[in-house]
Tab-separated table of N, CA and C in Angstrom:
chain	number	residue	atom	x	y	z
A	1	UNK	N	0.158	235.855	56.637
A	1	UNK	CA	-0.089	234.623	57.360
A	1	UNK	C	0.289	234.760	58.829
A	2	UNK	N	1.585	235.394	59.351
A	2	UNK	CA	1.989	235.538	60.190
A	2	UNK	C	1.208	236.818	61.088
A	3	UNK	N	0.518	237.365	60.215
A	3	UNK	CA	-0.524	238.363	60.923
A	3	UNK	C	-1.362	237.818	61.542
A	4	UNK	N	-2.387	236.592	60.687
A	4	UNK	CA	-3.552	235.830	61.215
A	4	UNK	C	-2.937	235.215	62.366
A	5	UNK	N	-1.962	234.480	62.330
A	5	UNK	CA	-1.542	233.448	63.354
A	5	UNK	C	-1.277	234.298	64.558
A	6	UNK	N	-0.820	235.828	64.574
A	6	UNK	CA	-0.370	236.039	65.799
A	6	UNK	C	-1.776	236.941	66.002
A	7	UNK	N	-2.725	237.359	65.651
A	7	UNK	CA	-4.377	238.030	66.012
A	7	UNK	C	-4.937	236.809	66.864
A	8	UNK	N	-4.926	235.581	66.042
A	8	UNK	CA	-5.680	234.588	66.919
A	8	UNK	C	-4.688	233.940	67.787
A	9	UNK	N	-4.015	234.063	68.294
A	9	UNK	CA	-2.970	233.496	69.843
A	9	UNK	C	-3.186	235.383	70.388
A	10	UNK	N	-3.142	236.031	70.074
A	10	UNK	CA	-3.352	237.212	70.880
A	10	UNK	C	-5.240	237.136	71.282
A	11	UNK	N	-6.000	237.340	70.280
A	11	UNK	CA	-7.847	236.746	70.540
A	11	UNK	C	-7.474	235.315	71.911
A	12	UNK	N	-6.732	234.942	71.650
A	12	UNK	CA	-6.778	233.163	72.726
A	12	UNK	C	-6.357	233.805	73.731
A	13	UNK	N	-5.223	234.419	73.980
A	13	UNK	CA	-4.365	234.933	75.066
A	13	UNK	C	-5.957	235.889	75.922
A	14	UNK	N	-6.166	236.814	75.104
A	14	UNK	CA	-7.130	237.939	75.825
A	14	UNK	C	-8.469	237.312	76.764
A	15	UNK	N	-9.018	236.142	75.886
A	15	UNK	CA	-9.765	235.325	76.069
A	15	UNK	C	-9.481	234.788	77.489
A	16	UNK	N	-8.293	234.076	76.984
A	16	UNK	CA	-7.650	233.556	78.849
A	16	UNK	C	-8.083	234.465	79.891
A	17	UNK	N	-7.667	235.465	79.630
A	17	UNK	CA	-6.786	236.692	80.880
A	17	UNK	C	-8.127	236.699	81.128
A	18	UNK	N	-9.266	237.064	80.240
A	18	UNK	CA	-10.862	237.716	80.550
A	18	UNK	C	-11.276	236.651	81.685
A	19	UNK	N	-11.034	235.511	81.570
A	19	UNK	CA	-11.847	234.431	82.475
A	19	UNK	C	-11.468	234.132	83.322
A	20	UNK	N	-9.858	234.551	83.097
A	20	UNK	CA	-8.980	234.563	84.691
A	20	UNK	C	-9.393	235.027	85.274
A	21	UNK	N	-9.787	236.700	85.260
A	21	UNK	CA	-10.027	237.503	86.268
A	21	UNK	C	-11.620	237.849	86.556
A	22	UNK	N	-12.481	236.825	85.338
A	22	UNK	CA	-13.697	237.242	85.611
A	22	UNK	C	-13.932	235.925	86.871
A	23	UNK	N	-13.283	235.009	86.342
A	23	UNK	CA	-13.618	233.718	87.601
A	23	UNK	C	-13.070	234.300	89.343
A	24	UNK	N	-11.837	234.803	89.656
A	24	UNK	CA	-11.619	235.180	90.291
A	24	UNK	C	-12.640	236.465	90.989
A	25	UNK	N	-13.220	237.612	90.163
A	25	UNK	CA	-14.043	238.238	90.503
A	25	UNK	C	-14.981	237.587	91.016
A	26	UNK	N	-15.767	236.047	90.380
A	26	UNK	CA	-17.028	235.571	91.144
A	26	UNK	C	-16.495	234.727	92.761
A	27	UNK	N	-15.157	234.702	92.447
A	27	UNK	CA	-15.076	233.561	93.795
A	27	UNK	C	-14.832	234.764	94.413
A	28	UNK	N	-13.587	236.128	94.398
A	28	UNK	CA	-14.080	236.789	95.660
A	28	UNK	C	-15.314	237.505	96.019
A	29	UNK	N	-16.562	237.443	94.875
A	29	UNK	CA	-17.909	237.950	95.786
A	29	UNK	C	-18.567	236.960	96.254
A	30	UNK	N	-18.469	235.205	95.818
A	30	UNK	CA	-19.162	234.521	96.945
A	30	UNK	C	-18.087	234.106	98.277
A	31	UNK	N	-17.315	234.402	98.245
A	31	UNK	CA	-16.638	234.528	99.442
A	31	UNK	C	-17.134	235.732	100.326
A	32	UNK	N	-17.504	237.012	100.265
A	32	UNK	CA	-17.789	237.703	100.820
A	32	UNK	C	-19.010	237.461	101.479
A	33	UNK	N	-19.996	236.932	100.326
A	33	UNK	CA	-21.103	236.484	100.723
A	33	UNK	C	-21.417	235.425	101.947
A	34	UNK	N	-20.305	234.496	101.807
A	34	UNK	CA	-19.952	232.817	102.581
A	34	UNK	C	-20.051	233.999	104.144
A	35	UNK	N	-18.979	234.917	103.720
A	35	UNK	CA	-18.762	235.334	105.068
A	35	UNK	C	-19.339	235.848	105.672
A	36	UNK	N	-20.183	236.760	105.299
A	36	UNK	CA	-21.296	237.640	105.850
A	36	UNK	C	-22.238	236.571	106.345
A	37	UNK	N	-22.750	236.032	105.721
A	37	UNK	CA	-23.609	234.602	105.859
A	37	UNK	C	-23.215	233.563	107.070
A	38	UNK	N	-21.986	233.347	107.280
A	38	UNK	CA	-21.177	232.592	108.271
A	38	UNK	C	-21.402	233.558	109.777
A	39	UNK	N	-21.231	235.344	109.712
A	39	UNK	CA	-21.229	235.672	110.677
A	39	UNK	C	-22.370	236.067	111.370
A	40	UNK	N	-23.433	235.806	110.442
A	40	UNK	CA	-25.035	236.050	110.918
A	40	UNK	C	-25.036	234.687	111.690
A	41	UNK	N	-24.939	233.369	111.308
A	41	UNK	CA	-25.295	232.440	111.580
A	41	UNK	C	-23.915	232.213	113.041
A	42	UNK	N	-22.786	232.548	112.954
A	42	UNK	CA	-22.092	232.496	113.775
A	42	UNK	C	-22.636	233.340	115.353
A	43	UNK	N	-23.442	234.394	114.621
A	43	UNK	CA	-23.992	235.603	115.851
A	43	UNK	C	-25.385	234.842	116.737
A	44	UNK	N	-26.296	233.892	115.745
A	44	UNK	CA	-27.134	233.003	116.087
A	44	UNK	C	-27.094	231.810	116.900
A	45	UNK	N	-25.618	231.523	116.748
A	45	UNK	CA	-25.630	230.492	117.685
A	45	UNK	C	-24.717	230.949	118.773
A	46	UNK	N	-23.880	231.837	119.090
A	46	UNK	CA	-23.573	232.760	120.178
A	46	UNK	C	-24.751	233.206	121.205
A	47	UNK	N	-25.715	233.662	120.519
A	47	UNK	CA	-26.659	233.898	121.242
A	47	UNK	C	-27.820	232.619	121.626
A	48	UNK	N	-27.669	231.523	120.696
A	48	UNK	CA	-28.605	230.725	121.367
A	48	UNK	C	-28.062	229.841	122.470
A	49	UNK	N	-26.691	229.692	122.476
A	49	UNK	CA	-25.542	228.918	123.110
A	49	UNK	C	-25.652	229.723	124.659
A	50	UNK	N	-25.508	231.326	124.137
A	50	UNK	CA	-25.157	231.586	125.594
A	50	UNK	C	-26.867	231.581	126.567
A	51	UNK	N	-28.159	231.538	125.482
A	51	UNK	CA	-29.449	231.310	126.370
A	51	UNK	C	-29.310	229.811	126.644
A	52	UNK	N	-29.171	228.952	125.798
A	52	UNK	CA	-29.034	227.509	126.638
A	52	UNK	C	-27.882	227.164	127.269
A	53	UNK	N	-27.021	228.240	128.001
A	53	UNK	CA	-25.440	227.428	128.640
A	53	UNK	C	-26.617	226.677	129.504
A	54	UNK	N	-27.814	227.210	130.700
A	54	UNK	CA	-28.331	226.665	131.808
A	54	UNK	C	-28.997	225.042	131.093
A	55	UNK	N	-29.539	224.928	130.413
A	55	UNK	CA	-30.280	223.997	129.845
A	55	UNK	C	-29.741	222.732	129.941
A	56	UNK	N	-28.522	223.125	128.568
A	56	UNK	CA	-27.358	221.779	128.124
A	56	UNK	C	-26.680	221.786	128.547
A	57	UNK	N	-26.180	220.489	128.883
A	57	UNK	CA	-24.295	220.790	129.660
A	57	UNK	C	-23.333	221.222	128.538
A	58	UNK	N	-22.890	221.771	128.592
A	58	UNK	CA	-22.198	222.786	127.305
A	58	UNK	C	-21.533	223.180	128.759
A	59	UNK	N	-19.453	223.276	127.947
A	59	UNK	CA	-18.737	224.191	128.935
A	59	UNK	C	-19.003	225.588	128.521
A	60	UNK	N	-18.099	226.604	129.380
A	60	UNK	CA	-18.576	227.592	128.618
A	60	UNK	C	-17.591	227.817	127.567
A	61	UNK	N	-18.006	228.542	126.653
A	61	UNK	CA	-17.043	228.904	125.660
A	61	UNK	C	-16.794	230.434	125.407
A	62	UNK	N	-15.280	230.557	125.761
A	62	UNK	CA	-14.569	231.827	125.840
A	62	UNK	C	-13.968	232.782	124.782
A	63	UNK	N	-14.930	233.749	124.471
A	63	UNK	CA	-15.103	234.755	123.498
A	63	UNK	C	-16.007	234.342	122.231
A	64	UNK	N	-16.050	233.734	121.076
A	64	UNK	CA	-16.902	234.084	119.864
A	64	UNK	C	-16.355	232.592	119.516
A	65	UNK	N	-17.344	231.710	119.373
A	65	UNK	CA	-17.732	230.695	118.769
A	65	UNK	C	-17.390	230.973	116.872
A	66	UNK	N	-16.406	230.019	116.977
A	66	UNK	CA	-16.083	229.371	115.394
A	66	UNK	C	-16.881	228.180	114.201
A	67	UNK	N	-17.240	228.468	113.135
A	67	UNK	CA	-17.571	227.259	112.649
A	67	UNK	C	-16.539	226.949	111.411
A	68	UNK	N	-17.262	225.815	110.904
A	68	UNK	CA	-16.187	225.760	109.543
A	68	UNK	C	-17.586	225.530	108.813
A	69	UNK	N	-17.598	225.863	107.409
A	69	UNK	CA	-18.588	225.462	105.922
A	69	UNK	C	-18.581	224.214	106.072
A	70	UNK	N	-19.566	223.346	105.933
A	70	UNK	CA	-19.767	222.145	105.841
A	70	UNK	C	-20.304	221.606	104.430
A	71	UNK	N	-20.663	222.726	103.357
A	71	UNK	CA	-21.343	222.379	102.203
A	71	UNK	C	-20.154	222.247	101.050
A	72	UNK	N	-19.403	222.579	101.271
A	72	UNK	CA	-18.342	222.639	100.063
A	72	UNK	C	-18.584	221.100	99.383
A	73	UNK	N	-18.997	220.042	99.225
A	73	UNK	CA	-19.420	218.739	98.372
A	73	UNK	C	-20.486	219.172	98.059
A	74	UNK	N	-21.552	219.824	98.566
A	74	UNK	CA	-22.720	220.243	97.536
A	74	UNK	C	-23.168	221.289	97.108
A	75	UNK	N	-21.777	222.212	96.937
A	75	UNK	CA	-21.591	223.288	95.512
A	75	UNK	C	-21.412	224.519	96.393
A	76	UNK	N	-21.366	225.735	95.403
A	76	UNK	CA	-21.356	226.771	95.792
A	76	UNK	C	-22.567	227.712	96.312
A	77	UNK	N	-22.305	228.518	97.227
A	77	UNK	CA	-23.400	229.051	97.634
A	77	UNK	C	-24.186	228.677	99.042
A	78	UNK	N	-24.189	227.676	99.169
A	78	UNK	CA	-24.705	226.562	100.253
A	78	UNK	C	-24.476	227.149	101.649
A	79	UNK	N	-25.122	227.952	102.500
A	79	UNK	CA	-24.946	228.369	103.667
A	79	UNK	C	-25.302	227.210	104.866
A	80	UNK	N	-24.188	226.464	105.121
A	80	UNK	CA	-24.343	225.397	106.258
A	80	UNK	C	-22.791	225.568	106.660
A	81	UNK	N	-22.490	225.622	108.071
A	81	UNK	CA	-21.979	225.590	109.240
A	81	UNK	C	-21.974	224.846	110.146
A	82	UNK	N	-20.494	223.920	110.608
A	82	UNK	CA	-20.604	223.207	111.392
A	82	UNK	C	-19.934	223.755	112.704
A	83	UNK	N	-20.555	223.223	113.756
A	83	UNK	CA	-20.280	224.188	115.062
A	83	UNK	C	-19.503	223.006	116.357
A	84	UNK	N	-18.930	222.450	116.838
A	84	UNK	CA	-17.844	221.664	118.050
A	84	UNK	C	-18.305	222.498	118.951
A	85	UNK	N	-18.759	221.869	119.843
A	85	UNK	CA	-18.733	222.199	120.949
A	85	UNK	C	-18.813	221.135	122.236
A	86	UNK	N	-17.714	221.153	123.643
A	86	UNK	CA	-17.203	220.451	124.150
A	86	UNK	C	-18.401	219.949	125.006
A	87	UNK	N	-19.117	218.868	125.033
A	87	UNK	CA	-20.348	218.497	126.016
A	87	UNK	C	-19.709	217.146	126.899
A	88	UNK	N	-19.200	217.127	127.908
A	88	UNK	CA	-18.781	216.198	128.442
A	88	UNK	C	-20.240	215.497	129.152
A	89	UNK	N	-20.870	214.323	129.082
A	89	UNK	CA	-21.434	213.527	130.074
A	89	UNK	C	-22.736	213.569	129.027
A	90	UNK	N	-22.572	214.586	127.776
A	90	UNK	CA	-24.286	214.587	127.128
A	90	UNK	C	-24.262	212.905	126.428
A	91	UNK	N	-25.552	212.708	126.510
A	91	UNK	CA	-25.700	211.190	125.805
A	91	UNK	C	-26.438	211.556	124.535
A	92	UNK	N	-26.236	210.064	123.723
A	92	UNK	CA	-26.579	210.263	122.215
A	92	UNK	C	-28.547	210.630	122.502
A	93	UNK	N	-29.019	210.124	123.879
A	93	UNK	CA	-30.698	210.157	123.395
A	93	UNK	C	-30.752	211.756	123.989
A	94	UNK	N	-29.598	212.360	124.161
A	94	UNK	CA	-30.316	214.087	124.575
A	94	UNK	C	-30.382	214.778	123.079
A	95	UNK	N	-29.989	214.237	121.866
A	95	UNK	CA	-29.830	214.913	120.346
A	95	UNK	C	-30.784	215.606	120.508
A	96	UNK	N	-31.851	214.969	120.219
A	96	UNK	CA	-33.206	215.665	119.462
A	96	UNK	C	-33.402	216.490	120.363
A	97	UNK	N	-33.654	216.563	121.507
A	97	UNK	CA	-33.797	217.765	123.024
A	97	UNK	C	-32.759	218.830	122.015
A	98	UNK	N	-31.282	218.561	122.008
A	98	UNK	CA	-30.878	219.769	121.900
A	98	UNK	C	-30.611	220.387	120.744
A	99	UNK	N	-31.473	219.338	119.778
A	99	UNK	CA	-31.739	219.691	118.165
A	99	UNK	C	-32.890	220.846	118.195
A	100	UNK	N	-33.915	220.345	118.752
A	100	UNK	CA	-35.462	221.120	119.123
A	100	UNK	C	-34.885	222.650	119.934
A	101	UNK	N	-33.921	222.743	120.623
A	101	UNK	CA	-33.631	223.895	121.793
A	101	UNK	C	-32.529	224.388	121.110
A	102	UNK	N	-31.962	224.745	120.083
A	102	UNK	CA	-31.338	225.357	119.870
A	102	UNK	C	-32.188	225.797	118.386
A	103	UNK	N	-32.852	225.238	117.790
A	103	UNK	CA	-33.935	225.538	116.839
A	103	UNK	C	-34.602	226.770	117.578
A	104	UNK	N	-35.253	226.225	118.568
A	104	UNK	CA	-36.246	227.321	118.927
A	104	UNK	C	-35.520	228.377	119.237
A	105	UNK	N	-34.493	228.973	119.501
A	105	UNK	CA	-33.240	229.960	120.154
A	105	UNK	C	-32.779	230.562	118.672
A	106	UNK	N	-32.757	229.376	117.803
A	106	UNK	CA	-32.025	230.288	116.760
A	106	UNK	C	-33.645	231.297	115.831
A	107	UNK	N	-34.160	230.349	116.096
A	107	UNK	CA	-35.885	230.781	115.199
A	107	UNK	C	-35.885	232.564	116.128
A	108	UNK	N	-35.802	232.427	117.624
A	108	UNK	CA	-36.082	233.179	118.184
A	108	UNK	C	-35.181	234.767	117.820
A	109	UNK	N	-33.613	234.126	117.796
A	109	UNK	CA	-32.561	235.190	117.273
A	109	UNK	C	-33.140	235.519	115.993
A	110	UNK	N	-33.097	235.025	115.172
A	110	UNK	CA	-33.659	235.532	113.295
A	110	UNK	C	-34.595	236.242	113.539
A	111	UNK	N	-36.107	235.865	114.388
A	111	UNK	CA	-36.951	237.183	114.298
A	111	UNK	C	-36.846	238.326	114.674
A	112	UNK	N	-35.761	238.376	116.242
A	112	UNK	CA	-35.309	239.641	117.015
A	112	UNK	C	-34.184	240.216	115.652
A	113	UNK	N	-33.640	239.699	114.767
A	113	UNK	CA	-33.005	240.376	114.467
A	113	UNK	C	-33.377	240.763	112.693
A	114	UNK	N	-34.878	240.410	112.845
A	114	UNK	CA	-35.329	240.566	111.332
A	114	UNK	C	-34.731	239.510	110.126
A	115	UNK	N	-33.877	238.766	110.255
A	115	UNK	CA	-33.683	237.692	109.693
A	115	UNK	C	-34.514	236.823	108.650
A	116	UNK	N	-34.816	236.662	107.564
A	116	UNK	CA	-35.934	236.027	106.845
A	116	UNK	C	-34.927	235.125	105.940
A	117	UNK	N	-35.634	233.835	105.821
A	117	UNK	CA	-35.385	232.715	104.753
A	117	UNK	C	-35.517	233.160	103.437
A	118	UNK	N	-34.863	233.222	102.412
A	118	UNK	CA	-35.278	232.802	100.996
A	118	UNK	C	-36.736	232.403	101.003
A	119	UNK	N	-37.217	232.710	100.123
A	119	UNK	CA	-38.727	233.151	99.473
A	119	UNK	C	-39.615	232.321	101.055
A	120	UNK	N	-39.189	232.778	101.915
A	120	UNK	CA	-40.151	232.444	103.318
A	120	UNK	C	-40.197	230.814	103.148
A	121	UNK	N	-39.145	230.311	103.580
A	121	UNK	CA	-39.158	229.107	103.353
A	121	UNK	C	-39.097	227.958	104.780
A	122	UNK	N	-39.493	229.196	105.660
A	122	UNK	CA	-39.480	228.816	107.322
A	122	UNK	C	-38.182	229.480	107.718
A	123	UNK	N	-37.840	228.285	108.799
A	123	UNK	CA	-37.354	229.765	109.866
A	123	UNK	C	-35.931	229.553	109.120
A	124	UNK	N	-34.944	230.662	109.306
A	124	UNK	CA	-34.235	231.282	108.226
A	124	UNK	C	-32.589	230.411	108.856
A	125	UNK	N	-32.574	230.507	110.578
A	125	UNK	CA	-31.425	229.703	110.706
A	125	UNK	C	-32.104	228.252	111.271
A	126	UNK	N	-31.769	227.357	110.868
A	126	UNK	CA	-32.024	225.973	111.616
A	126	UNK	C	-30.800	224.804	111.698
A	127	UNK	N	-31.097	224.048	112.373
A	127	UNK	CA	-29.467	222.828	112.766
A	127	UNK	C	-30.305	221.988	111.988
A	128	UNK	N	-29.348	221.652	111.124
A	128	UNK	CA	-29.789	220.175	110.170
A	128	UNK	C	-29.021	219.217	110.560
A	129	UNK	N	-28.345	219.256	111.325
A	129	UNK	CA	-28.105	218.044	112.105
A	129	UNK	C	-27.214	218.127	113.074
A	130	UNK	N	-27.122	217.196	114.231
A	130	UNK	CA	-26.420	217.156	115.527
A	130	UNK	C	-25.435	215.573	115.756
A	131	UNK	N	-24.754	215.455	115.980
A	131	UNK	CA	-23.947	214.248	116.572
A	131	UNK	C	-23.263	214.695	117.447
A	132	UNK	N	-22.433	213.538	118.343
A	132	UNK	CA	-21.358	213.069	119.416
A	132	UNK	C	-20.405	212.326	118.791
A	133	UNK	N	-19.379	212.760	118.855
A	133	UNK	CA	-17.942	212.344	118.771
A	133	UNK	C	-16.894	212.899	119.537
A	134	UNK	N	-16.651	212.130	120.078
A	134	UNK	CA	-15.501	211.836	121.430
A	134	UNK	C	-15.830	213.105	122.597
A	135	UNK	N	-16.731	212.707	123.000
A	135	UNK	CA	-17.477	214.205	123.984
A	135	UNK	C	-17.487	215.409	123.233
A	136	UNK	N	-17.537	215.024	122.215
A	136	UNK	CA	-18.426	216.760	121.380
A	136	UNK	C	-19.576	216.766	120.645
A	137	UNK	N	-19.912	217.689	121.001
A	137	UNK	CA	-21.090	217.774	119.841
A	137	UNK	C	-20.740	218.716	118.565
A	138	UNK	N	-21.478	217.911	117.738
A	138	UNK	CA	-21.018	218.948	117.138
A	138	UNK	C	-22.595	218.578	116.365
A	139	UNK	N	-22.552	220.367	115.644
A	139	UNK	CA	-23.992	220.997	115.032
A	139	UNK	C	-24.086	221.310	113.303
A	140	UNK	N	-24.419	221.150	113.089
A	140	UNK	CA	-24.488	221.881	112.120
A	140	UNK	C	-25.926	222.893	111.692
A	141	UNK	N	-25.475	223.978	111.309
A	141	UNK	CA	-26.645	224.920	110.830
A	141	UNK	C	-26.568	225.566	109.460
A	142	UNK	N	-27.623	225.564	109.062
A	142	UNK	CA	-28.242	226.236	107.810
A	142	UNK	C	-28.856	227.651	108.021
A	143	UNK	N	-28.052	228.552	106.963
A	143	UNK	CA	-28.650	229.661	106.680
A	143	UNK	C	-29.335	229.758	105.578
A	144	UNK	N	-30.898	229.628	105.604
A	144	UNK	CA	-31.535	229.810	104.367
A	144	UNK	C	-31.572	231.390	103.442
A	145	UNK	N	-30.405	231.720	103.051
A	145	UNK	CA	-30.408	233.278	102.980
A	145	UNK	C	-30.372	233.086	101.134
A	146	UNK	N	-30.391	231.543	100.523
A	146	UNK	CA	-30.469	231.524	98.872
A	146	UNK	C	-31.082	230.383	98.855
A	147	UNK	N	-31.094	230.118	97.169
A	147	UNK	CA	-31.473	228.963	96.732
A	147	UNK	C	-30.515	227.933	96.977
A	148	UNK	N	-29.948	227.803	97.057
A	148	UNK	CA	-28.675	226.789	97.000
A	148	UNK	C	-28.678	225.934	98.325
A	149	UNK	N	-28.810	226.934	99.348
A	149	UNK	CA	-28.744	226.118	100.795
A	149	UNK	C	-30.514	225.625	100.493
A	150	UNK	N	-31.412	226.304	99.971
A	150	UNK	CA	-33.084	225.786	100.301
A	150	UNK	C	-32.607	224.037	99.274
A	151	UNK	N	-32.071	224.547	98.329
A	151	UNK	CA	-31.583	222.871	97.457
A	151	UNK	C	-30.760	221.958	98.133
A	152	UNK	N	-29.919	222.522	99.076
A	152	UNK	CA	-29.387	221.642	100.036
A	152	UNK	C	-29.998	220.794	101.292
A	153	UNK	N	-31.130	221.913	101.649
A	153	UNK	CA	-31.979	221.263	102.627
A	153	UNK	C	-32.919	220.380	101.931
A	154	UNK	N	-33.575	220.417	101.030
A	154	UNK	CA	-34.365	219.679	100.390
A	154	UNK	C	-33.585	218.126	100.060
A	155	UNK	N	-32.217	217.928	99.416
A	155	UNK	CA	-31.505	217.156	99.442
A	155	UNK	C	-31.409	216.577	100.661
A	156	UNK	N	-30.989	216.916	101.943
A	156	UNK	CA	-31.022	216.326	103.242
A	156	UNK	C	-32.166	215.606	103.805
A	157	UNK	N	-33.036	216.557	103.070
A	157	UNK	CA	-34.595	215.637	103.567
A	157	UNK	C	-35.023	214.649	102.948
A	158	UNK	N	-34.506	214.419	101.514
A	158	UNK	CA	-34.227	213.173	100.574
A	158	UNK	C	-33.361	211.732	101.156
A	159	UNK	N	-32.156	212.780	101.536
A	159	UNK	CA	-31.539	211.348	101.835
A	159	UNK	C	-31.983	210.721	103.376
A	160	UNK	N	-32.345	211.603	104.237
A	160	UNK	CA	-32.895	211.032	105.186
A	160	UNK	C	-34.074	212.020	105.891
A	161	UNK	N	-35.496	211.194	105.232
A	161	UNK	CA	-36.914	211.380	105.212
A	161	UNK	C	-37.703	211.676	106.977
A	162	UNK	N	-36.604	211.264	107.873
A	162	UNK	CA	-37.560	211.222	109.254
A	162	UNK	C	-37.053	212.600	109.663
A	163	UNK	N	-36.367	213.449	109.144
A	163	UNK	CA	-36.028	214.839	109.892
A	163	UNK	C	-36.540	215.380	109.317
């Protein structure tokens, strides 16, 4: 009796340990992924930032532009990035101007750098959205590099139909 009872708490125990370390194995390869993914899209807007410093009033910004994940509420996988950046004097009706001009800059970076969307689903980095808060702008961008962010954008275009 005491055989069965301690096979199955040892079967339960092994069981545990297996999912411990198999869960841990999947979060550190989509972490790797997040990151690689973060620094393509981080390299995209470095370069579209530093072609529009003349354009937008944008200060300049000194050394390598930071973002943070913005998708973590709609799951794993989700390549979106939100980007701060200090715009003193920009007004809320310049958005779409610098929604459209940093689109075309990032469209432009992805092709120079061979860059492609998930199953060609258009252009591969794009800003899904822009606001002002307290003289910043801040951006956000999508890397269409899976399904998950193409399900995220599709969701965005659900909840609000005019973008």
């Amino acid at each position: 009796m005491w055989t069965v009872i301690t096979m199955i708490i040892g079967l339960g125990l092994a069981i545990l340990i297996y999912e411990i370390l198999r869960r841990q194995v999947l979060k550190r390869a989509a972490l790797k992924i997040r990151r690689a993914g973060q620094r393509t899209t981080d390299a995209g807007m470095q370069a579209a930032l530093n072609h529009l410093a003349s354009a937008v009033e944008v200060q300049e910004v000194h050394g390598t532009i930071h973002s943070v994940p913005v998708a973590d509420v709609w799951g794993r996988g989700v390549m979106a990035f939100e980007y701060v950046l200090e715009t003193p004097g920009m007004a809320k009706a310049d958005l779409a101007e610098v929604r459209r001009l940093f689109n075309n800059q990032l469209q432009v970076y992805a092709t120079a750098q061979q860059i492609t969307a998930f199953q060609d689903a258009g252009p591969a980095l794009r800003v899904t959205d822009a606001w002002l808060r307290d003289g910043q702008l801040h951006v956000d961008v999508a890397y269409l590099m899976n399904e998950a962010t193409l399900e995220y954008l599709e969701d965005l275009r659900r909840l609000n139909p005019s973008r």
